[in-house]
mmCIF file of C-alpha atoms in Angstrom:
data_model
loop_
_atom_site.group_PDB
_atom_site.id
_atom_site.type_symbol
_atom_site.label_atom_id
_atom_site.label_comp_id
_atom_site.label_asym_id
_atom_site.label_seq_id
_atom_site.Cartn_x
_atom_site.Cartn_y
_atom_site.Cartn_z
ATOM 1 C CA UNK R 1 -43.998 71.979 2.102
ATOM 2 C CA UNK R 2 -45.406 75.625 2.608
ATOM 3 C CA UNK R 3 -47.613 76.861 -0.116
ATOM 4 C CA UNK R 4 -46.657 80.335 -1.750
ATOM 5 C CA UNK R 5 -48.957 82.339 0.326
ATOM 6 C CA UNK R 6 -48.225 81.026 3.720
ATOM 7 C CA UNK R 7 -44.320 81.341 2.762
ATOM 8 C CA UNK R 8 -44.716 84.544 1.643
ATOM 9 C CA UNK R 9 -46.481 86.241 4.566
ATOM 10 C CA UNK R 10 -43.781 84.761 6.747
ATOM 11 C CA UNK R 11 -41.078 86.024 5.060
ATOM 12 C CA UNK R 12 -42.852 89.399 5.276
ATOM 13 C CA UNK R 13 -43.667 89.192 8.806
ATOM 14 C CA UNK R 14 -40.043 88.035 9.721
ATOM 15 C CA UNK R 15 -38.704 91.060 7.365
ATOM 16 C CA UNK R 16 -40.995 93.472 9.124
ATOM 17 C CA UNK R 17 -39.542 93.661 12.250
ATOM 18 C CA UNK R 18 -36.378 95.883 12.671
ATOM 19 C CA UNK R 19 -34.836 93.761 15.149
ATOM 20 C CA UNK R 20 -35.090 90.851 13.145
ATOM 21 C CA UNK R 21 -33.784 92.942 9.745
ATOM 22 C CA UNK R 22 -30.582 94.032 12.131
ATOM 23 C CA UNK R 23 -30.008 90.153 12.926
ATOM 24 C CA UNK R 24 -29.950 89.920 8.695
ATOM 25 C CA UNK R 25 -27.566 92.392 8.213
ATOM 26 C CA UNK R 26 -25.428 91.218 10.408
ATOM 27 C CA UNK R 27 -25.279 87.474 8.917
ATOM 28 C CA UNK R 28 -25.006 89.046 5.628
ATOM 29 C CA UNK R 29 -21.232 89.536 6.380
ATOM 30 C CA UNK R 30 -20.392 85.534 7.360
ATOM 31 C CA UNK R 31 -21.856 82.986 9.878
ATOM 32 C CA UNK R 32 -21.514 83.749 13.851
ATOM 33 C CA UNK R 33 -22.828 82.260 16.714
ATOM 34 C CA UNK R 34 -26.081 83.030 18.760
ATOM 35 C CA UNK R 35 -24.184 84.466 21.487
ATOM 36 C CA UNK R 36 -21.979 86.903 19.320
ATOM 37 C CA UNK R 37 -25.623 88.024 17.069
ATOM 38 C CA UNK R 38 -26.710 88.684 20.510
ATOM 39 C CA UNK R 39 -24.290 90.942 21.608
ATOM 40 C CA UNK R 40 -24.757 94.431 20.009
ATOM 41 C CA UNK R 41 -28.744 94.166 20.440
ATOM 42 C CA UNK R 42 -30.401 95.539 23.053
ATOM 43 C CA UNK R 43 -32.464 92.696 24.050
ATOM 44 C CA UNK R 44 -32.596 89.311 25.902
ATOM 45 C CA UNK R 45 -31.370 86.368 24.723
ATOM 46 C CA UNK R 46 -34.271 84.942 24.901
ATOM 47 C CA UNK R 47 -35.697 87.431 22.860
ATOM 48 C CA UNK R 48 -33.187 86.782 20.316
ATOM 49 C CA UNK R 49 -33.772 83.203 20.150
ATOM 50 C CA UNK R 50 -37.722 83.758 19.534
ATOM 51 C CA UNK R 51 -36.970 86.410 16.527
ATOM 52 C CA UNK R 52 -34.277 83.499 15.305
ATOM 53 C CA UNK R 53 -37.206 81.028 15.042
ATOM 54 C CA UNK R 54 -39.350 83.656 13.528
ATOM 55 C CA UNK R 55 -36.406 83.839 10.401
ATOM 56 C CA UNK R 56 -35.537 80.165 10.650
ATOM 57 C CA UNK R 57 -39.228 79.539 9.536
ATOM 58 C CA UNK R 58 -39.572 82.105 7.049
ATOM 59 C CA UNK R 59 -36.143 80.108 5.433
ATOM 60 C CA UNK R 60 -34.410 84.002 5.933
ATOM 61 C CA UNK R 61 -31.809 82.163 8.676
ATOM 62 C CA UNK R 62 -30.251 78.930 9.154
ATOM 63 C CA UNK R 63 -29.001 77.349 12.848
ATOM 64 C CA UNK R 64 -27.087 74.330 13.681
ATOM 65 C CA UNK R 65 -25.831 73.164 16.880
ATOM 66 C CA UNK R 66 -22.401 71.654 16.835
ATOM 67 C CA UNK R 67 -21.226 70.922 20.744
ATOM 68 C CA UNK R 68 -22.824 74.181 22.961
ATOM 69 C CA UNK R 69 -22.535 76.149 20.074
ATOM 70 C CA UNK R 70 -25.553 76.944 17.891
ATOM 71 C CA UNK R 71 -24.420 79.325 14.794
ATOM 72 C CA UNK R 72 -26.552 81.192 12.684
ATOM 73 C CA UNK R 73 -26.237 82.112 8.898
ATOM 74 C CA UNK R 74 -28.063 83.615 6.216
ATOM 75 C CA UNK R 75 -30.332 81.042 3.749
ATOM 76 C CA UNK R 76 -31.258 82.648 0.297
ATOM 77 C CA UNK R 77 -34.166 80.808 0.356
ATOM 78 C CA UNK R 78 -36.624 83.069 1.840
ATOM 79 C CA UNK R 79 -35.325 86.256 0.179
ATOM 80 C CA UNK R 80 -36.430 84.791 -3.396
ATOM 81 C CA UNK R 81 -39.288 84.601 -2.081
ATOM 82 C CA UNK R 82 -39.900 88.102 -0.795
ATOM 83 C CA UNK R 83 -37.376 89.170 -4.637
ATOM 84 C CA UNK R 84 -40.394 87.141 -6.582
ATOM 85 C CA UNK R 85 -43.274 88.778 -4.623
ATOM 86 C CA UNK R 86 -41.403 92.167 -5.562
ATOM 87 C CA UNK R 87 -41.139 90.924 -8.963
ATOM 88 C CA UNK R 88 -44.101 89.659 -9.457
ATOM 89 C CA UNK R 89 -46.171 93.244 -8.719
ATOM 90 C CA UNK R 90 -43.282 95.217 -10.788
ATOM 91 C CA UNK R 91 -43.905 93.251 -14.112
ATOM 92 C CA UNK R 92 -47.673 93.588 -13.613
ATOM 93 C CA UNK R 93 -48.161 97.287 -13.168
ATOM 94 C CA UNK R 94 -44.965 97.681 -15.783
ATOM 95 C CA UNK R 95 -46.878 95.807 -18.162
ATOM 96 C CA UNK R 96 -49.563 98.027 -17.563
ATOM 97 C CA UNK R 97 -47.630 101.247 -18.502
ATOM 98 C CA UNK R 98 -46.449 99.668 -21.646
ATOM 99 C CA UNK R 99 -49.831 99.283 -22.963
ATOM 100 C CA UNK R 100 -50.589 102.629 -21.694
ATOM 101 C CA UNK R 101 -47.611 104.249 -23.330
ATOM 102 C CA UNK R 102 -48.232 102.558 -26.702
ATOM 103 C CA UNK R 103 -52.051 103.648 -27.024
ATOM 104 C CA UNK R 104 -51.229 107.074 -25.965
ATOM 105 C CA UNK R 105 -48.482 106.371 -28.766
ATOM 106 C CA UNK R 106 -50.633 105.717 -31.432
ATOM 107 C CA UNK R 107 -52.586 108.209 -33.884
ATOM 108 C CA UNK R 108 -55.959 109.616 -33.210
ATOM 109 C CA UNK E 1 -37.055 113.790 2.845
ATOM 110 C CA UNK E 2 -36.563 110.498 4.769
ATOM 111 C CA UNK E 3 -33.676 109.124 5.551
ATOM 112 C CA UNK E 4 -32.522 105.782 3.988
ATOM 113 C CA UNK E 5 -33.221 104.125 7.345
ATOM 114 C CA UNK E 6 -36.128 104.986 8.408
ATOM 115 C CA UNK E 7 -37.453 104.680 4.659
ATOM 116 C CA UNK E 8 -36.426 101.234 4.807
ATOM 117 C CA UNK E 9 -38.480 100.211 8.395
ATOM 118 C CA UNK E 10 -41.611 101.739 7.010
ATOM 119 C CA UNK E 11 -41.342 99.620 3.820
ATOM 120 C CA UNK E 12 -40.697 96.502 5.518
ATOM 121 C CA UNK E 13 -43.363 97.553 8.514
ATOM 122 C CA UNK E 14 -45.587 98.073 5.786
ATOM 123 C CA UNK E 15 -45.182 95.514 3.475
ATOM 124 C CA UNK E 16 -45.505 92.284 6.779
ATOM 125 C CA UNK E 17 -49.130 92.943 6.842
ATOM 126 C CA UNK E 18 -50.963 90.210 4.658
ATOM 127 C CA UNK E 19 -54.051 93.146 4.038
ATOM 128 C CA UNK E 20 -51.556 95.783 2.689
ATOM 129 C CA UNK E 21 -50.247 93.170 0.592
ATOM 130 C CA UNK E 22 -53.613 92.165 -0.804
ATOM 131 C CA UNK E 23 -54.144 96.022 -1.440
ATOM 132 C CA UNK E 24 -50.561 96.158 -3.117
ATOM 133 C CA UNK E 25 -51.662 93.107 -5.391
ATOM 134 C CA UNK E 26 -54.816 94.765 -6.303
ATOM 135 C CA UNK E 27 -53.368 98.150 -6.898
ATOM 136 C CA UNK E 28 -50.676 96.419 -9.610
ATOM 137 C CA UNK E 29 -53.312 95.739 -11.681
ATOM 138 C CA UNK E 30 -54.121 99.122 -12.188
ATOM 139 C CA UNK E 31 -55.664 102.057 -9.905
ATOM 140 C CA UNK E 32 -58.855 101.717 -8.267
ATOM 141 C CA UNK E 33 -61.109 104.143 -5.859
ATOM 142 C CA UNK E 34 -61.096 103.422 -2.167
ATOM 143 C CA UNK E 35 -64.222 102.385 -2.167
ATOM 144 C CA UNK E 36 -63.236 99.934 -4.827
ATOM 145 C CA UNK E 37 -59.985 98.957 -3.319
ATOM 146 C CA UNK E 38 -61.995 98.159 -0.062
ATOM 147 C CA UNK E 39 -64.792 96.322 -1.814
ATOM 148 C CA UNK E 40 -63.366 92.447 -1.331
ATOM 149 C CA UNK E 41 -61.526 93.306 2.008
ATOM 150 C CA UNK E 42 -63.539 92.112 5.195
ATOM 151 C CA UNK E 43 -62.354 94.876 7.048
ATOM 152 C CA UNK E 44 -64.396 98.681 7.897
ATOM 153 C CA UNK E 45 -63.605 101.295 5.638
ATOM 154 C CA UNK E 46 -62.159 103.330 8.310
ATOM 155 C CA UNK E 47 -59.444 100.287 8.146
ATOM 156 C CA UNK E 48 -58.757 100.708 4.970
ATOM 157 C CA UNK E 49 -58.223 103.744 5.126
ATOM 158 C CA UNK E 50 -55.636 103.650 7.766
ATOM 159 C CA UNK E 51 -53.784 101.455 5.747
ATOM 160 C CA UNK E 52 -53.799 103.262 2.689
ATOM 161 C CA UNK E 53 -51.953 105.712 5.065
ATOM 162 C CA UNK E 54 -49.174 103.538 5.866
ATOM 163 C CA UNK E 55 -48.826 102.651 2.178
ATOM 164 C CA UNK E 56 -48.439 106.393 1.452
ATOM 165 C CA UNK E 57 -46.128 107.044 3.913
ATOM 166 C CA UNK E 58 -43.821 104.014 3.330
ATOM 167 C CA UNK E 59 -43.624 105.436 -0.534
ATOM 168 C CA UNK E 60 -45.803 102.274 -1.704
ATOM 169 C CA UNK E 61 -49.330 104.037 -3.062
ATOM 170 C CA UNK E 62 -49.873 107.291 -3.928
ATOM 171 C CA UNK E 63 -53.696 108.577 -3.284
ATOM 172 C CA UNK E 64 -55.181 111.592 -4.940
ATOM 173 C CA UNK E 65 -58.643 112.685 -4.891
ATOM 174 C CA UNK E 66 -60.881 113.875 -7.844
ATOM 175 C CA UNK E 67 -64.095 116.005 -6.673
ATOM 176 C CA UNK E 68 -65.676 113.053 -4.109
ATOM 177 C CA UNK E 69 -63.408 109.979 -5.353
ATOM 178 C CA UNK E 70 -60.077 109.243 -4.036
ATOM 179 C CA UNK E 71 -58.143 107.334 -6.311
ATOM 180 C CA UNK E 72 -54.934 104.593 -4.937
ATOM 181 C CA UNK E 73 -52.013 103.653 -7.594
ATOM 182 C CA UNK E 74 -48.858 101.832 -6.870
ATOM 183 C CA UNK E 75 -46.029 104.039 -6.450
ATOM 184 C CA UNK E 76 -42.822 102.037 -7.346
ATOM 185 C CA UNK E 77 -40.885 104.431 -4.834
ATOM 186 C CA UNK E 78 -40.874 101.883 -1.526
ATOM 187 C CA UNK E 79 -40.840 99.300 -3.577
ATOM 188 C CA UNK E 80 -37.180 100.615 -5.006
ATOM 189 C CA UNK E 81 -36.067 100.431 -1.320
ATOM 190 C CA UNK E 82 -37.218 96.992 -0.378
ATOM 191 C CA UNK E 83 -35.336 95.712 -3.634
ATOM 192 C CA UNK E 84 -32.449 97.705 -2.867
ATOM 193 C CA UNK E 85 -32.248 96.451 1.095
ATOM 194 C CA UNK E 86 -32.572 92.953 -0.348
ATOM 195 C CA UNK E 87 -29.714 93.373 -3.032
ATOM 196 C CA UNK E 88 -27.500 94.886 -0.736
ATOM 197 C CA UNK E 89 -27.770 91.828 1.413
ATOM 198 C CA UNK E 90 -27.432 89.582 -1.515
ATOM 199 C CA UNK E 91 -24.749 91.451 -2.971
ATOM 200 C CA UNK E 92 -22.692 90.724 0.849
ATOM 201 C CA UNK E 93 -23.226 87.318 1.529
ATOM 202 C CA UNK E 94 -22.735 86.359 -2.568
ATOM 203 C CA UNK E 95 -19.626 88.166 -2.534
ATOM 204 C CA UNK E 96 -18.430 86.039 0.587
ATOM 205 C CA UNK E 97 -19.746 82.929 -0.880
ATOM 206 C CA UNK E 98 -17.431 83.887 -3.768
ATOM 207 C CA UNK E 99 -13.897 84.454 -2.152
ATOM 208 C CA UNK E 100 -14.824 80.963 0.101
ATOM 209 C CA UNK E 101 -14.936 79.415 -3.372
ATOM 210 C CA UNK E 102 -11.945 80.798 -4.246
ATOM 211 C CA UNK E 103 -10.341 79.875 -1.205
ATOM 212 C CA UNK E 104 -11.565 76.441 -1.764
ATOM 213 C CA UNK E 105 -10.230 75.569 -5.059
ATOM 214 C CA UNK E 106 -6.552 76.925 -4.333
ATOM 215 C CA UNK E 107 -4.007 74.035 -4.699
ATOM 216 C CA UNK E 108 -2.746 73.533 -1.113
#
């Protein structure tokens, strides 16, 4: 089991990369199979495999091999994690401009 | 003005480094000086500094300086397009998840 921190600087790492964000958007529209997310990048496949192992750690990307065929998809997973970091920061400075707003609210 | 895409590769670039994030973390709580914001960081000021750059630039902090004191606040601007990127994603794979179910549970 990762702990929060470690899970979310991978999911950070793995989302920083463009490459890797291009592989995302393209599993975002259905399953397909290493070969195929290959295809329109301009890189090796080995290269392709590494950045897959990158997002399969991070829990942004799934695999399985079934025969020769390994096929990636997408695994909500990670993404709540990097939503919750988001989140997280958002209610805290919000918060922050509430009590701001209400003291600047009130009378002299 | 940027456009969308390269908006979005800053904001990811900037936000899979585990230092920016511990400056974004700080910075929620409420805006500090460099000097302050730099203060628990085991990193040179000149690192900080650069940093803070890529924080502005990515539409994360906003930095203004008063007389001899620059000041760092969260600027909810990047964080808009990280959210965005992420619900866009969600909003494809969800709505595929959705007609599979669909799909499913027709009679045959």
């Amino acid at each position: 089991m990762l702990t929060q921190r470690v899970h979310v600087d991978r999911v950070f790492h793995a989302l920083g990369d463009p490459t890797r964000r291009a592989m995302i958007e393209k599993l975002s529209e259905g399953p397909v199979s290493v070969t195929k997310l290959a295809k329109p990048l301009a890189i090796t496949l080995a290269a392709v495999v590494q950045h897959l192992q990158v997002l399969e750690k991070s829990g942004l990307v799934h695999t399985e091999k079934n025969g020769r065929v390994r096929t990636c998809r997408i695994e909500s997973r990670g993404f709540k994690v990097a939503e919750c970091w988001i989140a997280d920061r958002r209610s805290l400075w919000e918060t922050r401009f509430d009590r701001l707003g209400k003291l600047l609210a009130e009378p002299d």
